[in-house]
GROMACS .gro file of C-alpha atoms in nm:
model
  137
    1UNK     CA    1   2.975  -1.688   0.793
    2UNK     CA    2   3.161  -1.483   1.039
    3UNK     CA    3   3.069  -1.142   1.138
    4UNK     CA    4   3.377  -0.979   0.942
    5UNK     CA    5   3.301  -1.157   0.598
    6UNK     CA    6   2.943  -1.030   0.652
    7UNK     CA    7   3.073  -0.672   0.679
    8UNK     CA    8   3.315  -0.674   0.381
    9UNK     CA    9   3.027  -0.811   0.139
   10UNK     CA   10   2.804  -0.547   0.255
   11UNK     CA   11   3.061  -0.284   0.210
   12UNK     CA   12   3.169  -0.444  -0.169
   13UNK     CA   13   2.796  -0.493  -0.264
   14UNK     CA   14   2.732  -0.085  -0.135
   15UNK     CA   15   3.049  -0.026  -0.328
   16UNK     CA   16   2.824  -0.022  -0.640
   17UNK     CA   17   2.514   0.163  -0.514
   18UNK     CA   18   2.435   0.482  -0.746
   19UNK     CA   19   2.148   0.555  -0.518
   20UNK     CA   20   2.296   0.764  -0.260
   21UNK     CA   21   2.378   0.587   0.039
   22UNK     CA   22   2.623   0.740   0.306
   23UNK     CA   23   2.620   0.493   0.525
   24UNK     CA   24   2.506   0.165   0.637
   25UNK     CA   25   2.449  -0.034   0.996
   26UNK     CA   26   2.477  -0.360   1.110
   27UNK     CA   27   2.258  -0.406   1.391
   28UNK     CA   28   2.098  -0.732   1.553
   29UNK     CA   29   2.206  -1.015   1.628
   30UNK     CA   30   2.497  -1.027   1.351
   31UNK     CA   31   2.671  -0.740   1.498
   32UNK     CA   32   2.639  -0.840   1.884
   33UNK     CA   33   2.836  -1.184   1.774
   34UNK     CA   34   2.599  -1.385   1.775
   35UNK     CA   35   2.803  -1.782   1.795
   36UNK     CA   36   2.500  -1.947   1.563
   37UNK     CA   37   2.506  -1.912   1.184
   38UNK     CA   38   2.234  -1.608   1.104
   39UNK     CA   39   1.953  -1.652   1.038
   40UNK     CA   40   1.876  -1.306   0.882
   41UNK     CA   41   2.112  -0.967   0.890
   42UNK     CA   42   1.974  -0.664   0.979
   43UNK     CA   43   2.111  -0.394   0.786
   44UNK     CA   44   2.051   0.008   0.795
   45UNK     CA   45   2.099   0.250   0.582
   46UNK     CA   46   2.144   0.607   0.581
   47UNK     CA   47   2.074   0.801   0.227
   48UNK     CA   48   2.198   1.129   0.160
   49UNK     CA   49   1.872   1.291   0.125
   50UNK     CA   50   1.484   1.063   0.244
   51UNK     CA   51   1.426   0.901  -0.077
   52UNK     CA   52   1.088   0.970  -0.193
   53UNK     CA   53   0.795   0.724  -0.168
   54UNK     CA   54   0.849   0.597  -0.533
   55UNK     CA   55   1.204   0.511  -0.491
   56UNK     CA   56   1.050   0.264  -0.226
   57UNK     CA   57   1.168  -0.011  -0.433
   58UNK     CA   58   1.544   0.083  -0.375
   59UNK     CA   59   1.586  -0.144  -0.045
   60UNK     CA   60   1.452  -0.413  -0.212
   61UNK     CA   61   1.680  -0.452  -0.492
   62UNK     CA   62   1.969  -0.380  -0.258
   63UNK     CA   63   1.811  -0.639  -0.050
   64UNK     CA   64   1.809  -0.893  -0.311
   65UNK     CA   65   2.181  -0.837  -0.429
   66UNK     CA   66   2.284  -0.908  -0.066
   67UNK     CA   67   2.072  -1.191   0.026
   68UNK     CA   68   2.266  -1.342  -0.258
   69UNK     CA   69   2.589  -1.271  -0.156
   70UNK     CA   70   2.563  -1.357   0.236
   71UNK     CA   71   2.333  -1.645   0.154
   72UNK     CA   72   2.083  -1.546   0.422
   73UNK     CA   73   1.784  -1.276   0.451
   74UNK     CA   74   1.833  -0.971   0.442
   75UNK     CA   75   1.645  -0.687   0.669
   76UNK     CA   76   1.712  -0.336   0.556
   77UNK     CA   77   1.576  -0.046   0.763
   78UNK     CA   78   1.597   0.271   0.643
   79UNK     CA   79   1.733   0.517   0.882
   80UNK     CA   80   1.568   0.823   0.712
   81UNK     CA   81   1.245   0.737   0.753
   82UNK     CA   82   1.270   0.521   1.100
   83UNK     CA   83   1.180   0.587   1.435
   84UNK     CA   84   1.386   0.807   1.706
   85UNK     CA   85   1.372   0.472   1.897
   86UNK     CA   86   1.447   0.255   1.586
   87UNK     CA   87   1.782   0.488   1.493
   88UNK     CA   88   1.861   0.525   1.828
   89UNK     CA   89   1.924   0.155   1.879
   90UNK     CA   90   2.101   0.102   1.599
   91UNK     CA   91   2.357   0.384   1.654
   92UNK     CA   92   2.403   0.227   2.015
   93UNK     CA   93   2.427  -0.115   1.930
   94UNK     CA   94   2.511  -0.124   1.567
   95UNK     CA   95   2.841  -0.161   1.409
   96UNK     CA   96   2.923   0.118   1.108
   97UNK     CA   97   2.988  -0.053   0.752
   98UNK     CA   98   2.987   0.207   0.557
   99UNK     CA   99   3.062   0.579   0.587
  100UNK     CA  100   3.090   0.779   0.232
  101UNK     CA  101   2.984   1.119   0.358
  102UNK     CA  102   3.154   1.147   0.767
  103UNK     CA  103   3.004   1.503   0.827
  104UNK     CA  104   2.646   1.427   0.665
  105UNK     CA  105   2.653   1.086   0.891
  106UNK     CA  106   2.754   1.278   1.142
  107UNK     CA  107   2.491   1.573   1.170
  108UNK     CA  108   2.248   1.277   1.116
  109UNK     CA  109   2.314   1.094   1.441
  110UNK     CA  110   2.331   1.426   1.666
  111UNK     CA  111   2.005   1.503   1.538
  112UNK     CA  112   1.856   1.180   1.578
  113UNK     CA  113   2.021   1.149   1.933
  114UNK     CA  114   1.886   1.492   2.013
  115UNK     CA  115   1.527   1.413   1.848
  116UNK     CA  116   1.583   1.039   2.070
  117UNK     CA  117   1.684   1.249   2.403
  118UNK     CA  118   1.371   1.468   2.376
  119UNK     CA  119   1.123   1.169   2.337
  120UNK     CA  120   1.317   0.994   2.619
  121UNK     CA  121   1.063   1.102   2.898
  122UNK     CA  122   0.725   1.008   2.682
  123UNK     CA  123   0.901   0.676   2.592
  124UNK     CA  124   0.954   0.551   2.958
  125UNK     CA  125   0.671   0.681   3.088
  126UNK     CA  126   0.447   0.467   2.746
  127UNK     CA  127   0.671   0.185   2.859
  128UNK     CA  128   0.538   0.182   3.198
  129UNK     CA  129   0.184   0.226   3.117
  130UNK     CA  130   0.207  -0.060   2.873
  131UNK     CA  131   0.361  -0.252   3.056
  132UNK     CA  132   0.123  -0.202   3.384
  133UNK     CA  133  -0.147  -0.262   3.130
  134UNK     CA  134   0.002  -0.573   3.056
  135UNK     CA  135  -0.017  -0.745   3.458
  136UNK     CA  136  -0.359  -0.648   3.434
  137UNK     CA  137  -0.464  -0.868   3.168
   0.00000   0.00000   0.00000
């Protein structure tokens, strides 16, 4: 299935979501153009407000209606609740599916790139250790 069918089933089956999404990523492999058929599709989504820990069950329910209709598994990441380094590789790399709410999206990613930015310095410098602990070994 090619990247652009994968897209417009994502955006019909988020068509019908009641639970408050504003906006939803693909990211991996899928939206780099990848030439092989996927294997899985890695999909994130933005809500409106962080869902709370008993609405857990959301993703996977949305996950199940669109593993059906792509045929293939179905990855979704939260953007709410992910990681500064998490978000900000999806917003670089990731290809907007779905936007219901521009200015709430919007505010989102400057915060998250600002939030990203901040960490930058701790990030490379953990990157380094690890990986100088990692010629040790």
């Amino acid at each position: 299935m090619d990247p652009r069918t994968i897209q417009a089933r994502i955006r019909q089956i988020l068509a019908g979501d009641p639970h408050g999404i504003v906006a939803a990523y693909l990211f991996g492999s899928v939206a780099r153009g990848g030439s092989a058929p996927p294997a899985d599709v890695d999909l994130a989504v933005l809500y409106a407000h962080t869902p709370p820990p008993r609405l857990d069950s959301l993703p996977i329910a949305l996950q199940g209606a669109l593993e059906r209709a792509l045929g293939v598994a179905v990855d979704i990441v939260v953007l709410n609740r992910a990681s500064a380094d998490l978000v900000h590789r999806v917003l670089r790399d990731g290809v907007l599916v779905l936007d219901r709410d521009r200015s709430t999206r919007i505010r989102f990613e400057v915060q998250k790139r600002n939030e990203y930015f901040d960490l930058l310095p701790l990030l490379r410098r953990y990157r380094r250790s690890d990986v100088a602990r990692g010629s040790e070994r």
